[in-house]
Coordinates of C-alpha atoms in Angstrom, one line a residue:
X1 CA 124.9 56.6 58.6
X2 CA 128.0 57.9 57.1
X3 CA 127.6 59.1 53.2
X4 CA 130.3 61.2 51.2
X5 CA 132.3 62.0 54.4
X6 CA 129.7 63.1 56.5
X7 CA 128.1 62.0 58.5
X8 CA 124.2 62.2 59.7
X9 CA 123.2 62.3 63.3
X10 CA 119.6 62.0 64.8
X11 CA 118.8 63.6 67.9
X12 CA 115.2 63.7 68.6
X13 CA 113.2 65.0 66.2
X14 CA 116.6 66.6 64.8
X15 CA 118.5 64.8 62.0
X16 CA 121.5 67.2 60.7
X17 CA 124.5 66.9 58.8
X18 CA 128.0 66.6 60.6
X19 CA 131.1 66.7 59.0
X20 CA 133.8 63.4 59.6
X21 CA 136.6 65.8 60.2
X22 CA 136.8 67.7 63.5
X23 CA 136.0 71.2 61.4
X24 CA 132.3 71.5 63.6
X25 CA 132.1 70.9 67.1
X26 CA 129.6 68.1 68.6
X27 CA 129.6 65.9 72.2
X28 CA 126.5 63.5 71.9
X29 CA 126.4 62.9 75.8
X30 CA 125.1 66.7 75.9
X31 CA 122.4 65.0 74.7
X32 CA 120.9 65.1 78.2
X33 CA 121.8 69.2 78.1
X34 CA 120.1 69.1 74.8
X35 CA 117.1 67.5 75.7
X36 CA 116.7 69.2 79.5
X37 CA 117.1 72.5 77.7
X38 CA 113.9 71.6 75.1
X39 CA 112.0 70.5 78.1
X40 CA 112.5 73.9 80.0
X41 CA 112.2 75.6 77.1
X42 CA 109.2 74.4 76.7
X43 CA 107.6 75.3 80.2
X44 CA 108.6 78.8 79.7
X45 CA 106.7 79.2 76.6
X46 CA 103.8 77.7 78.5
X47 CA 104.1 80.4 81.0
X48 CA 104.8 82.7 79.0
X49 CA 102.0 82.2 76.5
X50 CA 100.0 81.5 79.0
X51 CA 99.7 84.9 80.0
X52 CA 98.5 86.2 76.4
X53 CA 95.2 83.3 76.3
X54 CA 98.2 80.8 73.9
X55 CA 98.2 77.6 74.9
X56 CA 100.9 75.1 73.5
X57 CA 100.6 72.6 71.8
X58 CA 102.7 69.6 72.6
X59 CA 103.2 66.5 70.5
X60 CA 102.2 63.1 72.6
X61 CA 101.2 65.2 75.5
X62 CA 97.7 64.9 77.8
X63 CA 95.9 67.2 78.9
X64 CA 96.4 68.1 82.8
X65 CA 92.9 68.4 84.4
X66 CA 91.0 70.1 86.9
X67 CA 88.2 69.4 88.3
X68 CA 86.7 72.5 89.7
X69 CA 83.1 73.1 91.2
X70 CA 80.2 75.1 90.2
X71 CA 78.4 76.3 93.0
X72 CA 76.3 78.7 91.6
X73 CA 74.6 75.8 89.3
X74 CA 75.2 72.5 91.0
X75 CA 75.3 69.2 88.7
X76 CA 78.0 71.3 86.6
X77 CA 81.2 71.3 86.8
X78 CA 83.1 72.5 85.1
X79 CA 87.0 71.1 83.7
X80 CA 90.1 73.9 83.8
X81 CA 93.2 72.4 83.6
X82 CA 95.7 72.7 86.2
X83 CA 98.5 74.0 84.5
X84 CA 96.4 77.2 83.6
X85 CA 95.3 77.4 87.6
X86 CA 98.9 77.2 88.2
X87 CA 100.3 80.2 86.3
X88 CA 98.3 83.3 87.5
X89 CA 99.7 83.5 90.9
X90 CA 98.0 87.6 90.8
X91 CA 95.1 89.5 89.8
X92 CA 97.3 90.9 87.6
X93 CA 98.1 88.4 85.6
X94 CA 94.7 87.3 85.7
X95 CA 93.0 89.6 84.4
X96 CA 95.8 90.2 81.6
X97 CA 94.7 87.2 80.6
X98 CA 91.7 86.7 78.3
X99 CA 89.9 83.8 78.7
X100 CA 87.4 82.0 76.0
X101 CA 85.2 82.6 78.4
X102 CA 85.1 86.2 78.2
X103 CA 86.1 86.1 74.2
X104 CA 83.4 83.1 73.1
X105 CA 85.7 81.5 71.0
X106 CA 88.3 78.8 71.8
X107 CA 91.4 80.1 73.3
X108 CA 94.4 80.0 70.3
X109 CA 97.3 77.5 69.7
X110 CA 100.8 76.8 68.8
X111 CA 102.2 74.2 67.5
X112 CA 105.2 73.0 67.0
X113 CA 107.0 74.0 63.6
X114 CA 104.4 77.1 63.4
X115 CA 105.9 80.0 64.1
X116 CA 103.6 82.3 66.3
X117 CA 103.5 85.3 66.1
X118 CA 103.7 86.1 70.1
X119 CA 105.9 83.6 71.0
X120 CA 110.0 83.4 71.7
X121 CA 112.9 85.4 70.3
X122 CA 115.5 82.6 70.8
X123 CA 119.1 82.9 70.2
X124 CA 121.9 80.5 70.3
X125 CA 124.4 82.5 70.3
X126 CA 127.9 79.6 69.2
X127 CA 125.6 76.6 67.4
X128 CA 128.2 75.0 65.8
X129 CA 126.4 72.9 63.7
X130 CA 122.7 74.2 64.6
X131 CA 122.0 70.3 66.5
X132 CA 120.8 72.8 69.5
X133 CA 118.5 75.5 67.4
X134 CA 116.9 72.3 64.6
X135 CA 115.6 70.8 67.6
X136 CA 114.1 74.0 69.0
X137 CA 112.0 74.4 65.9
X138 CA 111.4 70.8 66.0
X139 CA 110.5 69.8 69.2
X140 CA 109.3 73.7 71.5
X141 CA 106.4 75.0 70.3
X142 CA 105.7 78.8 71.0
X143 CA 108.5 80.2 69.2
X144 CA 108.7 83.6 67.1
X145 CA 112.0 82.9 65.4
X146 CA 115.2 80.6 66.4
X147 CA 119.0 83.2 65.0
X148 CA 121.4 80.6 65.1
X149 CA 125.0 82.3 65.3
X150 CA 128.4 81.2 64.8
X151 CA 131.7 83.1 64.5
X152 CA 132.8 80.3 61.5
X153 CA 132.2 80.3 58.6
X154 CA 132.3 76.4 57.6
X155 CA 129.8 76.5 61.3
X156 CA 127.8 78.5 59.6
X157 CA 127.1 77.1 56.2
X158 CA 127.2 73.2 57.5
X159 CA 123.7 75.5 60.0
X160 CA 122.4 76.5 57.3
X161 CA 122.3 73.4 55.3
X162 CA 121.0 71.8 58.1
X163 CA 118.5 74.4 58.2
X164 CA 117.2 72.7 54.9
X165 CA 118.2 69.3 55.6
X166 CA 115.3 69.3 57.9
X167 CA 112.4 72.3 56.7
X168 CA 112.7 74.5 59.2
X169 CA 113.4 78.1 57.2
X170 CA 110.9 79.4 58.5
X171 CA 111.8 79.0 62.3
X172 CA 115.5 79.1 61.6
X173 CA 118.0 81.8 60.5
X174 CA 121.5 81.0 60.3
X175 CA 123.3 84.2 61.1
X176 CA 127.6 85.5 60.8
X177 CA 128.7 86.9 63.2
X178 CA 130.8 87.6 67.0
X179 CA 127.7 86.4 69.6
X180 CA 128.7 89.4 71.6
X181 CA 127.9 92.0 68.6
X182 CA 124.3 90.0 68.3
X183 CA 123.7 90.8 71.3
X184 CA 124.3 94.1 72.0
X185 CA 122.5 95.0 68.4
X186 CA 119.5 93.8 70.2
X187 CA 119.5 95.3 73.7
X188 CA 116.8 98.2 72.3
X189 CA 114.1 97.1 74.6
X190 CA 111.7 95.2 71.7
X191 CA 114.5 94.2 70.3
X192 CA 115.9 91.7 72.6
X193 CA 115.8 88.2 72.6
X194 CA 112.9 86.0 75.1
X195 CA 115.8 82.9 75.5
X196 CA 119.1 83.2 74.9
X197 CA 121.3 79.8 74.5
X198 CA 124.7 80.1 75.1
X199 CA 126.8 76.6 74.9
X200 CA 130.4 77.7 74.7
X201 CA 133.9 75.4 74.5
X202 CA 135.0 76.3 77.7
X203 CA 133.9 79.4 79.6
X204 CA 130.7 81.5 78.8
X205 CA 132.0 84.3 80.4
X206 CA 133.1 86.9 77.6
X207 CA 129.3 86.3 77.0
X208 CA 127.7 87.4 79.9
X209 CA 127.6 91.4 79.8
X210 CA 126.1 91.0 76.2
X211 CA 123.4 88.7 77.5
X212 CA 122.3 90.1 80.8
X213 CA 121.5 93.3 78.1
X214 CA 119.3 91.9 75.8
X215 CA 117.4 89.3 77.1
X216 CA 113.4 90.5 77.1
X217 CA 111.7 91.5 80.6
X218 CA 111.9 88.5 82.5
X219 CA 113.9 86.3 79.9
X220 CA 115.8 83.0 80.4
X221 CA 119.0 83.0 80.1
X222 CA 120.4 79.5 79.4
X223 CA 124.0 79.0 80.1
X224 CA 126.8 76.0 80.6
X225 CA 130.2 76.3 81.5
X226 CA 132.1 73.4 81.2
X227 CA 135.5 74.5 82.4
X228 CA 135.5 73.2 85.5
X229 CA 138.9 72.3 86.0
X230 CA 138.8 76.8 87.1
X231 CA 135.6 76.3 88.7
X232 CA 135.9 73.4 90.5
X233 CA 139.4 75.2 92.7
X234 CA 142.4 73.7 90.3
X235 CA 143.2 77.6 89.3
X236 CA 141.6 80.1 91.6
X237 CA 143.5 83.0 90.2
X238 CA 142.1 81.9 86.6
X239 CA 138.2 82.0 87.9
X240 CA 138.7 85.5 89.3
X241 CA 139.5 87.0 86.6
X242 CA 136.5 85.6 84.1
X243 CA 134.2 85.1 87.2
X244 CA 134.6 88.1 90.3
X245 CA 134.9 85.2 92.4
X246 CA 137.5 82.8 94.2
X247 CA 137.1 79.1 93.4
X248 CA 138.7 76.5 96.0
X249 CA 139.2 72.5 96.1
X250 CA 136.8 71.1 98.4
X251 CA 134.2 68.8 98.3
X252 CA 131.5 70.8 97.4
X253 CA 133.1 72.4 94.3
X254 CA 130.2 70.9 92.4
X255 CA 128.1 73.2 93.6
X256 CA 130.2 76.3 94.4
X257 CA 131.1 76.1 90.6
X258 CA 127.0 76.2 89.8
X259 CA 127.7 79.5 92.6
X260 CA 130.1 81.2 91.4
X261 CA 128.4 81.7 88.2
X262 CA 125.2 82.6 89.3
X263 CA 127.1 85.3 91.0
X264 CA 128.8 86.3 88.6
X265 CA 125.8 86.7 86.3
X266 CA 124.1 88.1 89.2
X267 CA 126.9 90.9 89.6
X268 CA 127.1 91.8 85.8
X269 CA 123.0 92.3 85.8
X270 CA 123.4 94.6 88.8
X271 CA 124.8 96.8 86.7
X272 CA 122.5 97.9 84.9
X273 CA 119.7 97.5 87.8
X274 CA 118.6 94.1 86.6
X275 CA 118.6 91.4 88.3
X276 CA 118.7 87.3 88.7
X277 CA 116.1 84.6 89.5
X278 CA 117.5 81.3 88.9
X279 CA 115.0 78.8 87.9
X280 CA 116.8 75.3 87.6
X281 CA 120.5 74.4 88.2
X282 CA 122.2 71.6 87.7
X283 CA 125.9 70.0 87.5
X284 CA 126.5 67.2 85.4
X285 CA 129.2 65.3 84.3
X286 CA 131.9 67.5 83.1
X287 CA 129.8 70.7 82.6
X288 CA 127.1 72.4 85.1
X289 CA 123.8 74.8 83.2
X290 CA 122.1 77.4 84.4
X291 CA 119.0 78.6 83.5
X292 CA 117.9 81.8 85.2
X293 CA 115.4 84.8 84.2
X294 CA 116.3 88.7 85.1
X295 CA 114.3 91.4 85.8
X296 CA 115.0 95.2 86.0
X297 CA 113.9 96.6 89.3
X298 CA 115.8 99.4 91.2
X299 CA 114.8 97.8 95.1
X300 CA 115.7 94.6 94.7
X301 CA 118.5 95.4 92.6
X302 CA 119.7 96.4 97.0
X303 CA 118.9 93.5 98.1
X304 CA 121.3 91.7 95.1
X305 CA 124.4 92.7 98.2
X306 CA 123.0 90.1 100.5
X307 CA 121.9 87.1 98.8
X308 CA 126.1 87.1 98.1
X309 CA 128.3 85.5 100.3
X310 CA 132.3 84.9 101.2
X311 CA 133.1 81.1 102.7
X312 CA 135.7 80.1 105.0
X313 CA 136.7 76.2 104.4
X314 CA 138.8 74.6 107.1
X315 CA 141.8 72.7 104.9
X316 CA 142.1 70.0 107.9
X317 CA 138.5 69.0 108.3
X318 CA 136.7 70.7 105.9
X319 CA 134.1 72.3 107.9
X320 CA 133.3 75.6 105.7
X321 CA 130.8 78.7 106.9
X322 CA 129.3 81.6 105.0
X323 CA 129.8 85.4 105.5
X324 CA 127.3 87.6 103.8
X325 CA 128.5 90.3 101.6
X326 CA 125.5 92.1 103.2
X327 CA 122.4 92.4 105.2
X328 CA 118.6 93.5 104.3
X329 CA 116.5 94.7 107.9
X330 CA 113.3 95.7 107.7
X331 CA 111.3 98.6 108.8
X332 CA 107.8 98.6 108.0
X333 CA 107.6 99.4 104.6
X334 CA 110.9 100.1 104.8
X335 CA 114.1 97.9 103.7
X336 CA 118.0 99.6 105.8
X337 CA 121.0 97.7 103.8
X338 CA 124.4 97.9 106.2
X339 CA 127.7 95.5 105.4
X340 CA 127.5 92.8 107.3
X341 CA 128.8 91.3 110.2
X342 CA 132.2 89.2 111.0
X343 CA 133.7 87.0 110.5
X344 CA 132.4 83.5 111.6
X345 CA 135.2 82.2 112.6
X346 CA 138.1 82.1 113.9
X347 CA 141.9 82.3 112.4
X348 CA 142.3 78.5 113.1
X349 CA 139.4 76.1 112.9
X350 CA 137.9 75.7 115.8
X351 CA 138.2 71.7 115.9
X352 CA 140.4 70.6 114.0
X353 CA 143.1 74.0 115.0
X354 CA 143.7 73.9 110.7
X355 CA 144.0 77.1 108.9
X356 CA 141.1 78.6 107.3
X357 CA 140.5 79.2 102.7
X358 CA 138.6 82.4 102.1
X359 CA 136.3 81.6 99.1
X360 CA 133.7 83.8 97.1
X361 CA 131.9 85.9 96.6
X362 CA 128.8 83.0 95.3
X363 CA 125.0 83.3 94.8
X364 CA 124.0 82.0 99.0
X365 CA 120.7 82.2 98.0
X366 CA 117.9 78.9 96.8
X367 CA 119.2 77.8 92.9
X368 CA 115.9 76.7 91.6
X369 CA 112.5 77.5 91.5
X370 CA 110.9 74.5 92.9
X371 CA 107.5 75.3 91.4
X372 CA 109.1 75.4 88.0
X373 CA 110.6 71.9 88.6
X374 CA 107.6 70.4 89.2
X375 CA 105.8 71.7 85.9
X376 CA 108.3 70.4 84.4
X377 CA 108.7 66.7 85.7
X378 CA 105.1 66.4 85.5
X379 CA 105.1 67.4 82.0
X380 CA 106.6 64.5 81.0
X381 CA 104.9 62.0 83.0
X382 CA 101.9 63.1 80.9
X383 CA 103.9 62.9 77.5
X384 CA 103.6 59.3 76.6
X385 CA 105.4 60.0 73.3
X386 CA 108.9 59.2 75.1
X387 CA 109.7 62.9 73.8
X388 CA 112.7 62.5 75.2
X389 CA 115.8 59.8 74.7
X390 CA 116.8 60.8 78.5
X391 CA 113.8 61.1 80.2
X392 CA 114.6 59.0 83.0
X393 CA 117.8 61.0 83.4
X394 CA 116.0 64.1 83.2
X395 CA 112.8 62.3 85.5
X396 CA 116.0 61.4 88.5
X397 CA 117.6 64.5 88.2
X398 CA 114.6 67.0 88.5
X399 CA 113.1 64.7 91.4
X400 CA 116.2 65.7 93.3
X401 CA 116.7 68.4 92.4
X402 CA 112.7 69.6 94.0
X403 CA 114.3 67.0 97.1
X404 CA 116.7 69.3 98.0
X405 CA 117.3 72.0 100.8
X406 CA 117.0 74.9 99.2
X407 CA 117.5 77.6 101.8
X408 CA 121.1 75.3 103.1
X409 CA 123.9 76.7 100.5
X410 CA 126.7 73.8 100.2
X411 CA 127.3 70.4 101.0
X412 CA 129.0 68.1 103.0
X413 CA 130.2 64.6 102.1
X414 CA 129.8 61.2 104.1
X415 CA 133.4 59.4 103.1
X416 CA 134.5 62.5 103.8
X417 CA 133.7 63.0 107.0
X418 CA 134.7 59.3 107.4
X419 CA 138.1 60.3 106.6
X420 CA 139.3 62.9 108.3
X421 CA 138.6 61.3 111.4
X422 CA 139.9 57.7 110.0
X423 CA 136.7 55.7 110.7
X424 CA 135.2 53.5 108.4
X425 CA 131.9 54.6 107.4
X426 CA 128.5 54.8 108.6
X427 CA 125.8 53.8 105.7
X428 CA 123.9 57.4 103.9
X429 CA 121.0 55.9 105.7
X430 CA 122.7 56.2 109.4
X431 CA 123.9 59.6 109.2
X432 CA 120.1 61.0 108.1
X433 CA 118.6 59.3 110.4
X434 CA 120.7 60.5 113.1
X435 CA 120.4 63.9 111.7
X436 CA 116.3 63.7 111.5
X437 CA 117.0 62.4 115.8
X438 CA 118.8 65.5 116.0
X439 CA 115.9 67.7 114.7
X440 CA 117.5 69.3 111.8
X441 CA 116.5 69.0 108.1
X442 CA 119.1 67.1 106.3
X443 CA 118.2 66.1 102.2
X444 CA 120.0 64.4 99.0
X445 CA 122.1 67.2 96.2
X446 CA 121.8 66.0 93.0
X447 CA 125.5 67.2 92.4
X448 CA 127.3 64.5 94.1
X449 CA 126.4 61.1 94.8
X450 CA 127.4 60.4 97.9
X451 CA 126.7 65.0 99.3
X452 CA 124.2 65.7 102.9
X453 CA 122.6 69.1 103.1
X454 CA 122.2 69.8 106.0
X455 CA 120.9 72.8 108.1
X456 CA 122.5 71.2 111.3
X457 CA 125.6 73.5 113.1
X458 CA 129.5 71.5 111.7
X459 CA 129.3 71.2 116.2
X460 CA 126.4 68.6 115.6
X461 CA 127.9 67.2 112.9
X462 CA 130.8 66.4 114.9
X463 CA 129.2 65.5 117.8
X464 CA 127.5 62.6 115.2
X465 CA 130.8 61.6 113.9
X466 CA 132.2 61.2 118.0
X467 CA 129.3 59.3 118.8
X468 CA 129.7 56.8 115.6
X469 CA 133.4 57.0 116.4
X470 CA 132.5 55.4 119.9
X471 CA 131.0 52.7 117.8
X472 CA 133.7 52.2 115.4
X473 CA 136.7 52.8 117.7
X474 CA 140.3 53.4 116.3
X475 CA 143.9 53.1 117.2
X476 CA 144.1 56.7 119.2
X477 CA 147.5 55.5 119.8
X478 CA 148.2 56.5 115.7
X479 CA 147.3 59.3 115.4
X480 CA 149.7 61.9 115.1
X481 CA 149.1 65.1 117.3
X482 CA 148.9 67.2 114.2
X483 CA 146.2 65.4 112.6
X484 CA 142.1 66.8 112.3
X485 CA 141.6 63.5 113.9
X486 CA 143.6 64.0 116.9
X487 CA 141.9 67.7 117.6
X488 CA 138.2 66.1 117.5
X489 CA 138.0 63.0 118.6
X490 CA 139.6 64.8 122.0
X491 CA 136.6 66.7 122.9
X492 CA 133.8 64.4 124.2
X493 CA 130.1 64.8 122.3
X494 CA 128.3 67.1 123.5
X495 CA 124.8 64.9 122.4
X496 CA 124.2 61.6 122.1
X497 CA 124.0 60.2 118.7
X498 CA 120.7 57.7 117.5
X499 CA 121.6 55.5 114.8
X500 CA 118.2 53.7 114.4
X501 CA 117.4 53.7 110.9
X502 CA 113.8 56.5 109.9
X503 CA 111.2 55.4 107.8
X504 CA 111.6 60.0 106.4
X505 CA 115.6 59.6 106.3
X506 CA 115.0 57.4 102.7
X507 CA 114.8 60.0 100.2
X508 CA 111.4 59.1 97.8
X509 CA 113.8 59.4 94.2
X510 CA 116.8 57.2 96.2
X511 CA 113.4 54.8 97.5
X512 CA 111.6 54.4 93.7
X513 CA 115.4 54.1 93.0
X514 CA 114.8 57.1 90.2
X515 CA 118.1 57.1 87.5
X516 CA 120.1 59.5 89.1
X517 CA 123.2 59.2 88.4
X518 CA 124.0 57.4 85.2
X519 CA 127.6 55.3 85.0
X520 CA 129.9 56.8 82.1
X521 CA 127.5 56.4 78.6
X522 CA 130.6 55.5 77.1
X523 CA 133.8 55.4 76.7
X524 CA 135.9 58.9 77.1
X525 CA 133.1 60.5 77.2
X526 CA 133.6 63.8 78.8
X527 CA 134.9 66.9 76.7
X528 CA 135.9 66.2 73.4
X529 CA 138.6 68.5 71.4
X530 CA 137.9 71.7 70.3
X531 CA 137.0 72.0 66.6
X532 CA 139.6 72.9 64.2
X533 CA 139.0 76.6 62.0
X534 CA 140.4 74.4 58.8
X535 CA 138.8 71.1 59.2
X536 CA 141.3 68.0 59.5
X537 CA 140.6 64.7 61.8
X538 CA 141.3 65.4 65.2
X539 CA 144.1 63.7 67.5
X540 CA 142.0 60.8 69.0
X541 CA 141.7 61.2 72.6
X542 CA 142.8 58.5 74.3
X543 CA 146.3 59.4 72.1
X544 CA 146.7 63.4 73.8
X545 CA 146.0 61.6 76.8
X546 CA 148.9 59.3 76.8
X547 CA 150.7 61.9 76.3
X548 CA 149.4 65.1 77.8
X549 CA 148.7 62.5 81.4
X550 CA 151.8 64.3 83.4
X551 CA 153.3 67.3 83.6
X552 CA 156.5 66.0 83.5
X553 CA 157.0 64.1 80.1
X554 CA 159.2 61.3 80.3
X555 CA 161.8 60.0 77.6
X556 CA 161.8 56.6 78.2
X557 CA 165.8 56.2 76.9
X558 CA 166.9 58.5 79.7
X559 CA 165.4 56.8 82.4
X560 CA 168.2 54.8 83.0
X561 CA 170.2 57.1 84.5
X562 CA 168.2 56.8 86.9
X563 CA 168.9 53.7 89.4
X564 CA 165.4 51.5 90.2
X565 CA 164.4 51.1 93.7
X566 CA 162.5 48.8 93.5
X567 CA 165.6 45.9 92.5
X568 CA 167.5 48.1 95.2
X569 CA 164.9 46.9 97.3
X570 CA 165.5 43.1 95.1
X571 CA 161.5 43.8 94.6
X572 CA 162.2 44.1 90.9
X573 CA 160.4 42.0 88.6
X574 CA 161.5 43.4 85.4
X575 CA 164.4 42.3 85.2
X576 CA 166.3 43.4 81.8
X577 CA 163.2 44.8 80.5
X578 CA 163.2 47.2 83.4
X579 CA 163.4 50.8 82.0
X580 CA 165.5 51.3 85.1
X581 CA 169.0 51.1 85.6
X582 CA 169.8 48.2 87.9
X583 CA 173.5 48.9 88.3
X584 CA 173.2 50.5 91.7
X585 CA 176.2 53.2 92.4
X586 CA 176.6 54.5 95.8
X587 CA 177.3 58.3 93.7
X588 CA 174.8 57.6 91.8
X589 CA 172.2 56.4 94.8
X590 CA 173.5 59.7 96.7
X591 CA 172.8 62.4 94.2
X592 CA 169.3 61.4 92.7
X593 CA 167.1 58.3 94.4
X594 CA 164.1 57.8 92.6
X595 CA 161.0 55.5 92.8
X596 CA 160.6 53.0 91.1
X597 CA 158.1 55.2 88.5
X598 CA 160.9 57.8 88.3
X599 CA 160.0 59.9 90.4
X600 CA 162.7 61.1 92.9
X601 CA 162.2 60.5 96.7

């Protein structure tokens, strides 16, 4: 709905005023990001407050109950919430959480929209219109306060209007400041935020140092990166300057981007004797999103070197190896820390004889806490009110996350394996079955539709592809002696691959047809234009892309000086409408031969 040059945007339980001019940034495609964040913070609040004897109340969510038989009094059943049982893994935590039986009173509850004195203190460092903060106030129970900060005066004025518009002034406070200064001013142990959400336009690297210092013990960091070109290998040197790691172009670039961000977070936290524990890390659409907890502990920080790894990637066949940065060895009750030994590869790839690229360091441990992810899925299933518009996609992505091999970093892609040896591609179930028959584990990845995560060594993977090529032969006489396929196929497989389909080859999320990889939601759905300080209408994205889609801008008036190569071959059908010259001279042909699209041949 538009009124007087402004648009009313409805998302979740929030309704925000948004200027029609590009004065404050907003991207509707990231609704999945915001929905997922609300779901994660809700479960984090549930865990956080259960330790204090407080129960959160989520509208539309039925209580999950577990039957416990009291053997001391036969015939009596005591109904307890299973979420309460799962939330207390240690006796110390059980003792710290007073129960209703001990107090002879009903447990304290925390509801949506009501401030909780023991609740979460939340900071949204780059709030723009304040939509995310207002959604927290309207949808997440157990909050103490929310600070919606932005360093744009017009954005802060809009946040204040939206706070009033949604009547959440009892929870949300607008702040006009540099996000780093807000965090640095809250570094005291009692002043820290329990949740910090950073969703900048581009890279969050400049905010990470402040974030790891100003989040509370065991607090939650929610961080988005949209500079995927940098993280995915287009500019490795820029990635190193921002995140302290070299990115490389590879098929597993999206998962590597997640691991580079986690490495950068952990490295910055280590400077202050703190370390991270990932809860959930996802690659979606044009961005990555990580949810990590931050703890303090000198002994645990010493383990961090062994959690990082360098990546050796073959430029020919795409085979990769990881080299841990450190080694931790247990000696009884003591740990011995030492540098790792390596490298795990030779100068040239053992399979295709091509050179190796070096990337990283990256985070080499698990990306997710599966117990926490299953808690989110359980909460989604118990909610009857369709709490989130993107609930189906959240369920699909998180289901895939629970199926991923947590101890296997990175992945191969089936189409790339086939492309390397230049044969047709086996079906996903055939290749997964072959790995399972060979005695190895295999899973899909939420980060790529054709991904295969497996603990099988590269030698087994290429042996399976050699066996597949024998059933689907390629024309080897056409293979150059320098191409990877020639070197790989000249060796005989050392195993006999079995491609018979196994029942366990098809994961549950795929069997159920869950919404794992969504189609493009709308035209030009990617990253939007950066907000302008003075407002003003932004250039249409399609016009901007037409203008900048090529690195070399072409002036059609000058193209007539280039001869048309298709005309020379007699295949140009454009006649006078062709933007290239149909007058061929020997001198022109020798000096500037071009293709029909104007690129010099």
